Short mmCIF file of C-alpha atoms in Angstrom, two decimals:
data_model
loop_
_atom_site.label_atom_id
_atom_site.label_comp_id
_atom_site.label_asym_id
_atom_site.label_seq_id
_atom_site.Cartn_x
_atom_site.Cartn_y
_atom_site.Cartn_z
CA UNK A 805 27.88 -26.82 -3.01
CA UNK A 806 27.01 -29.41 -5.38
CA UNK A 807 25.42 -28.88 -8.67
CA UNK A 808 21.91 -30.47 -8.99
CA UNK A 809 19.18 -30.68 -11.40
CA UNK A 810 18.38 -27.73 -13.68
CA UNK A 811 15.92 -27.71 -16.56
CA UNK A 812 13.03 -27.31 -17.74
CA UNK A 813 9.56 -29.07 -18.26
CA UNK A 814 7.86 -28.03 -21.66
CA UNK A 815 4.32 -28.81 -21.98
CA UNK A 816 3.44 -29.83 -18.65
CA UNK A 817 -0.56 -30.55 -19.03
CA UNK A 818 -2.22 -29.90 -16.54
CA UNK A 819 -5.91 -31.85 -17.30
CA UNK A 820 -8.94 -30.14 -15.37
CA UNK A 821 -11.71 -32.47 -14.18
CA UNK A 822 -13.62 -34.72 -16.68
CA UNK A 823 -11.88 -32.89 -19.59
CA UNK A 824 -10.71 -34.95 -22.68
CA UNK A 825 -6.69 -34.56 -24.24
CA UNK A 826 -8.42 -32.09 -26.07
CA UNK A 827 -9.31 -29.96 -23.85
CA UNK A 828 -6.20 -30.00 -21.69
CA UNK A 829 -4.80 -26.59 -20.40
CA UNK A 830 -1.26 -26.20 -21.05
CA UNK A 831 1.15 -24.85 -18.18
CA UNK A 832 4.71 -24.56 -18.63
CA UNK A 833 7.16 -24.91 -16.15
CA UNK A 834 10.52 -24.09 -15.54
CA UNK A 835 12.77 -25.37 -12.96
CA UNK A 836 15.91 -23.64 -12.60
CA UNK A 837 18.57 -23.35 -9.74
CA UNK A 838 19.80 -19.88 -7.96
CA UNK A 839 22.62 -19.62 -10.07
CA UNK A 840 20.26 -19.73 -13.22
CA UNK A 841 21.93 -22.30 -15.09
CA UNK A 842 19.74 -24.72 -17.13
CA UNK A 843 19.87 -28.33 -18.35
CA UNK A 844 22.40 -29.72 -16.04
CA UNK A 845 20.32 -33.16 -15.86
CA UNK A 846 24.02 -34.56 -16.22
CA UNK A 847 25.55 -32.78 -12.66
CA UNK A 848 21.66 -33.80 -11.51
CA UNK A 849 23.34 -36.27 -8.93
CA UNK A 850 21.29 -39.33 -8.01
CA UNK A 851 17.34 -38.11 -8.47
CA UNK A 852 16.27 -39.30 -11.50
CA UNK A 853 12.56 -39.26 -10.35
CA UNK A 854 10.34 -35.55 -9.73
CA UNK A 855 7.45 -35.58 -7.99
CA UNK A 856 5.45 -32.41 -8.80
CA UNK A 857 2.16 -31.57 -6.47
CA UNK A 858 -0.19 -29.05 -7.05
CA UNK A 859 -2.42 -27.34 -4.28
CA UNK A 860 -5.11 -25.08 -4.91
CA UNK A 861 -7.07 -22.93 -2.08
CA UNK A 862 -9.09 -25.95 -0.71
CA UNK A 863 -5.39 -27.48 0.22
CA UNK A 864 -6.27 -31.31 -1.35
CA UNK A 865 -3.19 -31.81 -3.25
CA UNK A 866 -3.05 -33.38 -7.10
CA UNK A 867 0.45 -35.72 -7.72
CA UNK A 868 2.34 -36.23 -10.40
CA UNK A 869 5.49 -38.16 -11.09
CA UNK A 870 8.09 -37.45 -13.56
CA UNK A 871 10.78 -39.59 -15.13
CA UNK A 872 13.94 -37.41 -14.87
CA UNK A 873 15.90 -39.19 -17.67
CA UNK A 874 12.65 -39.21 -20.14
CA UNK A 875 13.43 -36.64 -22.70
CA UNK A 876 9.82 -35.67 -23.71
CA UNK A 877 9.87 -33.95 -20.23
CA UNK A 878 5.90 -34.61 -19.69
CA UNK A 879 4.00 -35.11 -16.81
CA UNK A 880 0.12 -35.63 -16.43
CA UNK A 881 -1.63 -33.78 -13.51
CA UNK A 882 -5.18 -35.29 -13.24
CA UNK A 883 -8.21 -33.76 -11.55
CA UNK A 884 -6.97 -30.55 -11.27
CA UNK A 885 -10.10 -28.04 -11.95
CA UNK A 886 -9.66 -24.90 -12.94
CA UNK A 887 -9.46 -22.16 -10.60
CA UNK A 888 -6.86 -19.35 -8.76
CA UNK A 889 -4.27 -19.82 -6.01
CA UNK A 890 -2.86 -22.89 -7.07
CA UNK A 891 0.63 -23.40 -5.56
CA UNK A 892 3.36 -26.14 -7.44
CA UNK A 893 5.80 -28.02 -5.27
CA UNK A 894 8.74 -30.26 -6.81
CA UNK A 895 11.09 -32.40 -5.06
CA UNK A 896 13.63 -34.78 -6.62
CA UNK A 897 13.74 -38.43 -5.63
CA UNK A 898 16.01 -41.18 -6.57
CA UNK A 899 13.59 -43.99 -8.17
CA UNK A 900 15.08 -46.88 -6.41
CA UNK A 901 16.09 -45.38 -3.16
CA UNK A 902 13.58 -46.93 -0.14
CA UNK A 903 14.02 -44.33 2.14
CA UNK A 904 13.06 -41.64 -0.10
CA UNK A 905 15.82 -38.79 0.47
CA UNK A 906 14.87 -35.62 -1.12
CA UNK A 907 17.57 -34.52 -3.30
CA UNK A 908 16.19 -31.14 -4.18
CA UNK A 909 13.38 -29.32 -3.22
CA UNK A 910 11.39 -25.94 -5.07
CA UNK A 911 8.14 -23.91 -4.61
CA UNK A 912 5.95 -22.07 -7.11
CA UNK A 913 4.41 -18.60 -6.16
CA UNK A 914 0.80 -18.94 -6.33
CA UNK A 915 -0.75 -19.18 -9.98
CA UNK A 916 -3.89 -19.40 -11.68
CA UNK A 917 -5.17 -21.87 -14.00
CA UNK A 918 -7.97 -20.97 -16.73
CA UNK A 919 -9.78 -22.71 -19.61
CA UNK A 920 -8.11 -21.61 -22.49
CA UNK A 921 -5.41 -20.30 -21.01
CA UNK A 922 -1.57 -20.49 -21.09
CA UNK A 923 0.42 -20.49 -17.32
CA UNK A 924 4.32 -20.35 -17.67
CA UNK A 925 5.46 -21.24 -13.87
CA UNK A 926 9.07 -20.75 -12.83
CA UNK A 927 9.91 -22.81 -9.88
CA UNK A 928 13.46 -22.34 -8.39
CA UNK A 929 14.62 -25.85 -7.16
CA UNK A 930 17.58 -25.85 -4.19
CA UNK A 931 20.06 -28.47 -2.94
CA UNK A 932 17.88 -29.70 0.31
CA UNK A 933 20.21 -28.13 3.68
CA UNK A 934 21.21 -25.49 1.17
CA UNK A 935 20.30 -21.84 1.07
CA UNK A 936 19.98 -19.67 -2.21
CA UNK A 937 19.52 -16.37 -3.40
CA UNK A 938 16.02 -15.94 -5.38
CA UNK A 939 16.52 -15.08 -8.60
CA UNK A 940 15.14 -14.74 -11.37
CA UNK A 941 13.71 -16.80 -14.17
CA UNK A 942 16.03 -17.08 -17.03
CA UNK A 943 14.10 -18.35 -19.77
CA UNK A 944 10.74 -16.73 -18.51
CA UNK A 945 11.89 -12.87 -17.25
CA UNK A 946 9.93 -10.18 -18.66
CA UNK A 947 12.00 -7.47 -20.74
CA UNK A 948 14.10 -5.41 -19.16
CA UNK A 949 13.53 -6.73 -16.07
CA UNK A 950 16.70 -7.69 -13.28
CA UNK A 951 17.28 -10.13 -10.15
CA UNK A 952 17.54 -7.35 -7.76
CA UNK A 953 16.75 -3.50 -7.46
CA UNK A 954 17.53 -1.37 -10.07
CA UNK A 955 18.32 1.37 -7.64
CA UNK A 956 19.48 0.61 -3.82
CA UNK A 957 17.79 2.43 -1.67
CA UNK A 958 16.56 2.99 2.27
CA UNK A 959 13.71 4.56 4.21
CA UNK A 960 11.27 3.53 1.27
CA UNK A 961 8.14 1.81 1.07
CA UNK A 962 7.10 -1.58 0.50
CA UNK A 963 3.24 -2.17 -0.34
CA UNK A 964 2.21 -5.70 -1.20
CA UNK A 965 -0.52 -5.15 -4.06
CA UNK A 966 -3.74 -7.41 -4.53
CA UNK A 967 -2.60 -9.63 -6.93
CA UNK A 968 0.48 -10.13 -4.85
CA UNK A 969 3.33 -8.05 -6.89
CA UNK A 970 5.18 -5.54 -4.53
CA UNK A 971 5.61 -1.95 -4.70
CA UNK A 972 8.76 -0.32 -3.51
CA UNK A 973 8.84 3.34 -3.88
CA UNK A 974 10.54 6.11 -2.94
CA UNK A 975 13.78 6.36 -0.51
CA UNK A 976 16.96 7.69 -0.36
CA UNK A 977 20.43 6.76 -1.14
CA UNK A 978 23.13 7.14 1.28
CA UNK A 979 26.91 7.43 1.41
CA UNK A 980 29.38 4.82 3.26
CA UNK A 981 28.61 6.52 6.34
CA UNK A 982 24.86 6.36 6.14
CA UNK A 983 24.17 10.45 5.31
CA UNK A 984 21.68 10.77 2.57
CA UNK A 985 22.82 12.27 -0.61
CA UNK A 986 20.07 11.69 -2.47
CA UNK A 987 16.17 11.34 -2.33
CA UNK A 988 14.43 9.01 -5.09
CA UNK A 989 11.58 9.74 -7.16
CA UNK A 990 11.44 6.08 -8.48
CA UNK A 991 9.44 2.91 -7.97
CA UNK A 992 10.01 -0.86 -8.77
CA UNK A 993 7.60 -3.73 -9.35
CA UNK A 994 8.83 -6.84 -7.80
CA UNK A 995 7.23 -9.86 -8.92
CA UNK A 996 7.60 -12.73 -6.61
CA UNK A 997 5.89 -15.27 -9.18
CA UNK A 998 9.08 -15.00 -11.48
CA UNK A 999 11.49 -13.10 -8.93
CA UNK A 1000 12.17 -10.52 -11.07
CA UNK A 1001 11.86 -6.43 -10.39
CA UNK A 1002 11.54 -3.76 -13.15
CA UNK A 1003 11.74 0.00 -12.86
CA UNK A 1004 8.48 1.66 -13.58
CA UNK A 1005 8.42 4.06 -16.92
CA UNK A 1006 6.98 6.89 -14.68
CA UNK A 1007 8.02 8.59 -11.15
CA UNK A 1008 6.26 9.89 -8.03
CA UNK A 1009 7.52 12.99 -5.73
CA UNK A 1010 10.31 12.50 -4.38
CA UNK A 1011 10.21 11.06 -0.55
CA UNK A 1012 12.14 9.17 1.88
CA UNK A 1013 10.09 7.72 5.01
CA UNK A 1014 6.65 8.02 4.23
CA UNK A 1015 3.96 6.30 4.05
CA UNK A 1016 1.98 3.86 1.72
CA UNK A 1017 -1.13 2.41 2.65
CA UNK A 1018 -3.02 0.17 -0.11
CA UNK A 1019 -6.63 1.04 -0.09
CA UNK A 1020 -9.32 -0.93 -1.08
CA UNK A 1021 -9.71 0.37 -4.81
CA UNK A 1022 -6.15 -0.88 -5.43
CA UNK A 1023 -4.42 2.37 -5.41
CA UNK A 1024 -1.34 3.26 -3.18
CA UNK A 1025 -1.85 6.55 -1.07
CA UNK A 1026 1.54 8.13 -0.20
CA UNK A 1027 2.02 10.78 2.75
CA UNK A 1028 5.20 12.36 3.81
CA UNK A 1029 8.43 11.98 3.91
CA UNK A 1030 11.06 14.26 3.73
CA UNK A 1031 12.47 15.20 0.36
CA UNK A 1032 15.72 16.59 0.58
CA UNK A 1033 18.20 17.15 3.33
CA UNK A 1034 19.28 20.74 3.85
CA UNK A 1035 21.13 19.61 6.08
CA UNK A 1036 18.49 18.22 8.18
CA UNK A 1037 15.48 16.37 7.07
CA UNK A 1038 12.63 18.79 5.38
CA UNK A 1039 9.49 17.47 5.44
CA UNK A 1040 6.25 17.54 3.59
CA UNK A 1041 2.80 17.10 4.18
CA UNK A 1042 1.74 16.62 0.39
CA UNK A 1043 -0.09 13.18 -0.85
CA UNK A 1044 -0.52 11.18 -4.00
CA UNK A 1045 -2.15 8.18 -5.17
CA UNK A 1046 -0.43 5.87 -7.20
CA UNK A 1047 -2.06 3.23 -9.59
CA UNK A 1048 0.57 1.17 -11.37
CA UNK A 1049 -2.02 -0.09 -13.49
CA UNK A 1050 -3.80 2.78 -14.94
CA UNK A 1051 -2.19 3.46 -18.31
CA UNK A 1052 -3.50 6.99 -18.19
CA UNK A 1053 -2.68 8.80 -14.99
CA UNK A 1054 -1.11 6.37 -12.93
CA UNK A 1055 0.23 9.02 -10.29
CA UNK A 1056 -2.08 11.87 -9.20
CA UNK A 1057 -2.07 14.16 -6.73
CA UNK A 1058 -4.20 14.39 -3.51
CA UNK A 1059 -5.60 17.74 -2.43
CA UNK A 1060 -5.47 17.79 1.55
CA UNK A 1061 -8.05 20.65 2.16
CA UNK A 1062 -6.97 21.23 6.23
CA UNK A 1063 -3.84 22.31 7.47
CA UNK A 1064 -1.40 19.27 8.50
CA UNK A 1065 2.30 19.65 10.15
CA UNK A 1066 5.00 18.05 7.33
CA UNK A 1067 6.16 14.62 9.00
CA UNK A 1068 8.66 12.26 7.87
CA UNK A 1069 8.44 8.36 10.08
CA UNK A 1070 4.79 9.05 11.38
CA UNK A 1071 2.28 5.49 10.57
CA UNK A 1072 -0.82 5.15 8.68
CA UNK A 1073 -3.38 2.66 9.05
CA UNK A 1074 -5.89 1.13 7.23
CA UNK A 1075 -9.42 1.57 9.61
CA UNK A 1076 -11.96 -0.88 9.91
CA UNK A 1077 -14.88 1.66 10.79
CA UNK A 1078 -16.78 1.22 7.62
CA UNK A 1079 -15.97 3.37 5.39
CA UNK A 1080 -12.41 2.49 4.67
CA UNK A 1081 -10.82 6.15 6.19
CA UNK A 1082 -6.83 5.81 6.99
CA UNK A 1083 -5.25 7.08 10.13
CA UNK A 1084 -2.06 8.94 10.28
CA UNK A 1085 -0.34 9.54 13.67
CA UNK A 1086 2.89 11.24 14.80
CA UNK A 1087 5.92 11.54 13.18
CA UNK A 1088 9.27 13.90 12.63
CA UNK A 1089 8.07 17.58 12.23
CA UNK A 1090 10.16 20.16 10.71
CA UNK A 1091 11.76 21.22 14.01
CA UNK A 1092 13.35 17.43 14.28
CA UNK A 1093 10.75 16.62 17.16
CA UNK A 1094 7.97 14.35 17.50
CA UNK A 1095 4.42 15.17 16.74
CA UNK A 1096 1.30 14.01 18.73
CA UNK A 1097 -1.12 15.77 16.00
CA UNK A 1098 -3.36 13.00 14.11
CA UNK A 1099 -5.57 13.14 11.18
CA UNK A 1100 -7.72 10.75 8.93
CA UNK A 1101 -8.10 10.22 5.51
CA UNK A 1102 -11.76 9.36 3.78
CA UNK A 1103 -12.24 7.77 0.53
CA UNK A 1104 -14.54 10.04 -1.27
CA UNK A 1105 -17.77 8.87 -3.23
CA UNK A 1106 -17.91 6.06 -5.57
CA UNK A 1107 -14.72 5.22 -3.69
CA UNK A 1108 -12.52 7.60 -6.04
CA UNK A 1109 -9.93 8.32 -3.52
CA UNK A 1110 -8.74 11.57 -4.97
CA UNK A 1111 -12.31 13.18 -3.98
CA UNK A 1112 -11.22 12.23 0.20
CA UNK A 1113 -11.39 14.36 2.73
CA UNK A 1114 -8.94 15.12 5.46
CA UNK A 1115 -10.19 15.05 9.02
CA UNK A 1116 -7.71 16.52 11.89
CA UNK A 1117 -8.28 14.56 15.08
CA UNK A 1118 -7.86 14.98 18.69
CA UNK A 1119 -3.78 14.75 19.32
CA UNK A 1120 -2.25 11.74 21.12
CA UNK A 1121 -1.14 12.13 24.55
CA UNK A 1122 2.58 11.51 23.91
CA UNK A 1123 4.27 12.35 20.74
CA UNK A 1124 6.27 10.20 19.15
CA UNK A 1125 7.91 8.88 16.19
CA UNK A 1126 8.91 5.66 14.91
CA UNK A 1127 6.33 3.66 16.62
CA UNK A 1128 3.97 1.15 15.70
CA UNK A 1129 -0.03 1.71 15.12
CA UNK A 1130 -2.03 -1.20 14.20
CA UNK A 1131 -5.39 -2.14 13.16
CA UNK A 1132 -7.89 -3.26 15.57
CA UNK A 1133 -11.12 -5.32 14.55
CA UNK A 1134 -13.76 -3.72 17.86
CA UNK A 1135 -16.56 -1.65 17.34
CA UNK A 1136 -15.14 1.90 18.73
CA UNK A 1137 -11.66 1.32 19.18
CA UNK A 1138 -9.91 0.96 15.64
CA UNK A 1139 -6.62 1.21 16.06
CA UNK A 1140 -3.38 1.18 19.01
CA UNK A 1141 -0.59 3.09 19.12
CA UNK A 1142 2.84 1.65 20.38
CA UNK A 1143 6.15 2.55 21.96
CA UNK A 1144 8.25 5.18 19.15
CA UNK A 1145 10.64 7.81 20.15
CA UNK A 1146 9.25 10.56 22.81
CA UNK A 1147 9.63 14.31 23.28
CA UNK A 1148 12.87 13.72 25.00
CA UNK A 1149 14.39 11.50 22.26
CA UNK A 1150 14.09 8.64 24.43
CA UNK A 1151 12.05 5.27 23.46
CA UNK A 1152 8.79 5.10 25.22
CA UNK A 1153 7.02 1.92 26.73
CA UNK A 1154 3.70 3.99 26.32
CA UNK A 1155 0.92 2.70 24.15
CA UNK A 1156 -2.61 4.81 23.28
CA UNK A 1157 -5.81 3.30 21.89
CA UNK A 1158 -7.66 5.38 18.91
CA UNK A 1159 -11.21 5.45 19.42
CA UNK A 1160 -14.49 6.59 18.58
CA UNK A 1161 -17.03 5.81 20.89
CA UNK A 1162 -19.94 7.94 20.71
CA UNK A 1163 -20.59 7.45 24.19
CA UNK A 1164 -20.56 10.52 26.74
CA UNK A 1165 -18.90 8.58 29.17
CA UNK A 1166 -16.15 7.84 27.42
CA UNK A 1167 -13.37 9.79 29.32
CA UNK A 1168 -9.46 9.74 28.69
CA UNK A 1169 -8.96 11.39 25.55
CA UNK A 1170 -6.71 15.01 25.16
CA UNK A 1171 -8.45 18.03 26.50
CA UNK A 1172 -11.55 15.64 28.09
CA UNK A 1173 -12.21 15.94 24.08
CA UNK A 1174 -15.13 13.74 23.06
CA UNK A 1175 -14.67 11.13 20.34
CA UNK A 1176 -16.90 10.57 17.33
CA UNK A 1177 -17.36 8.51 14.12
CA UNK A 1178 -15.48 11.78 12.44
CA UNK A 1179 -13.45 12.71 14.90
CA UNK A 1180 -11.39 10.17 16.79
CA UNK A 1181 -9.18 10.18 20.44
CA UNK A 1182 -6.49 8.34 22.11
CA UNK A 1183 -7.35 7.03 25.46
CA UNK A 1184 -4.91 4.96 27.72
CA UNK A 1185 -5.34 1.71 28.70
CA UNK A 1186 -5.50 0.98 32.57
CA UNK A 1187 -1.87 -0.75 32.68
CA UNK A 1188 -1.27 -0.39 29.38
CA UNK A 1189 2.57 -0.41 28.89
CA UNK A 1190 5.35 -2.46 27.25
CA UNK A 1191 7.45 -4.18 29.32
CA UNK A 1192 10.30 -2.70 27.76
CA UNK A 1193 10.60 0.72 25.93
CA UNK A 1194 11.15 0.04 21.87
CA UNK A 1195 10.98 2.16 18.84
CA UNK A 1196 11.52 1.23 15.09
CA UNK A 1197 9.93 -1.78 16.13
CA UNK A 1198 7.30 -3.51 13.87
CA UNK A 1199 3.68 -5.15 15.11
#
């Protein structure tokens, strides 16, 4: 593939609305090519012209065009206000071609822009019909940071985090014919805004498939897993809350309270009831077998997770493993179970909705049990079946 343009922008002013030179807010910005090589404005091809635009959450889009060849390497964005969730977007024109072929094309994560403030914005620019690697910013990287994980790694978790970094945590490393030889107690930061991932200074229990779910305060609440292979899978039924923020106690553990069989591949899922509680269903139990036991998860007071309580609920009608359970926005039923692994090791087309209708006619659930707001059930829907039996699917 061709080399293209590579370099980068210094002092990129981004003006907010009605504000003088003065008051200008600075932004860098870097544009840089997979391979991470700067300044090859020489091997740039024919684009000699960059248009830069700059959308913010209302989608109206601020232009700028930029003189390739000009060695100052400034641009003026005009009426840009301040604000969050701005998103840059470069292509590279040739000036004096008339049917405007894009040459190169790149995309900023999103970004904020404040008064006062200083934004450094790595965009990585690609040959249009090419495809790239993302990696990371070479002039702009954080310390100790690298382009991919420090540690590969399967069966771990992958929680996207408010301000849009992701956590990966946990897993297992394998040999060359996919038996685990190790469980990890590590985590990584990935940061899409400069593609970059870092190892974080401290480590969680080690666990392979289990479960993260990010709850409202910010925090990461892990379940599960198995943690070492002896030879088969041993799970645990232990939990901890992980907040990669906290300089303090960024990793603490979560007292359960009730009795709850050790499951490694079960779900968890975020309810909208109200008051935030998480629902865990099914899973590997120690005997290899799928489980059809589920329990919740409530945030305790002043929404400091770590005061919960654990709620066992009525079991599903099938267990299973490696299935799907999603997040449903009605007023009793919260959440529906789908497909997995059955009792006979065979995928199941089956799917169960979790509910907790108050109402005494509500019929359907295990054991003609009756569902609360505490104390859910899993009813099946009349005709309510895949068309084809899945598992380790995603929904």
């Amino acid at each position: 593939m061709r080399r293209f343009l590579c370099w980068t922008i210094l002092g990129l002013a981004l003006g907010a609305a009605g504000c003088d030179d003065a008051d200008d807010t600075t932004v860098q910005v870097e544009l840089y090519t997979p391979d991470g090589q700067e300044d090859l404005l020489s091997a740039a091809g024919p684009a000699d012209l960059i248009e830069i635009v700059v959308k913010g959450e209302d989608g109206k889009p601020t232009t700028a065009l930029l003189d390739a060849t000009d060695p100052n390497r400034r641009a003026r964005v005009t009426g840009l206000p301040f604000g969050r969730n701005f998103r840059m977007f470069v292509r590279g024109f040739n000036n004096g071609d008339a049917q405007a072929v894009v040459y190169f094309y790149g995309a900023s994560a999103p970004f904020d822009v404040t008064e006062g403030g200083e934004a450094r914005i790595s965009v990585q620019v690609g040959q249009v019909d090419c495809i790239g690697l993302n990696r990371a910013s070479p002039r702009f990287r954080s310390a100790g940071t690298k382009d991919d994980l420090d540690t590969l790694r399967v069966g771990m978790s992958v929680t996207t985090l408010p301000d849009g970094r992701v956590l990966i945590a946990g897993g297992a490393q394998v040999d060359a014919q996919g038996n685990v030889v190790r469980v990890l107690d590590t985590m990584e930061i990935y940061d899409p805004a400069r593609s970059e991932f870092q190892l974080l200074p401290y480590n969680m229990d080690a666990r392979a498939y289990h479960s993260a779910t990010l709850l409202p305060s910010g925090q990461v609440l892990m379940f599960g897993g198995f943690t070492r292979v002896d030879p088969d899978p041993v799970p645990v039924s232990t939990a901890q809350l992980i907040a990669i923020d906290d300089p303090v106690t960024p990793v603490r553990e979560v007292p359960l309270g009730i009795a709850v069989a050790p499951r490694y591949m079960h779900q968890a899922t975020l309810l909208d009831d109200g008051r935030d509680s998480v629902l865990f269903t099914g899973g590997v139990g120690a005997d290899g077998a799928p489980l059809a036991s589920a329990f919740r998860f409530f945030p305790g007071q002043a929404g400091d997770p770590a005061q919960g309580t654990w709620l066992a609920q009525v079991d599903m009608h099938t267990p299973r493993a490696w299935h799907s359970a999603s997040r449903v926005l009605r007023s009793n039923e919260k959440a529906v179970v789908v497909g997995g692994l059955g009792p006979d090791g065979a995928a199941t087309e089956g799917i169960e909705v979790f509910t907790i209708n108050p109402n005494p006619a509500q019929r359907g659930c295990v054991g003609d049990a009756q569902p609360s707001a505490d104390v859910g059930c899993f009813i099946k829907p009349l005709g309510g079946r895949l068309g084809e039996a899945r598992w380790a699917h995603t929904a």
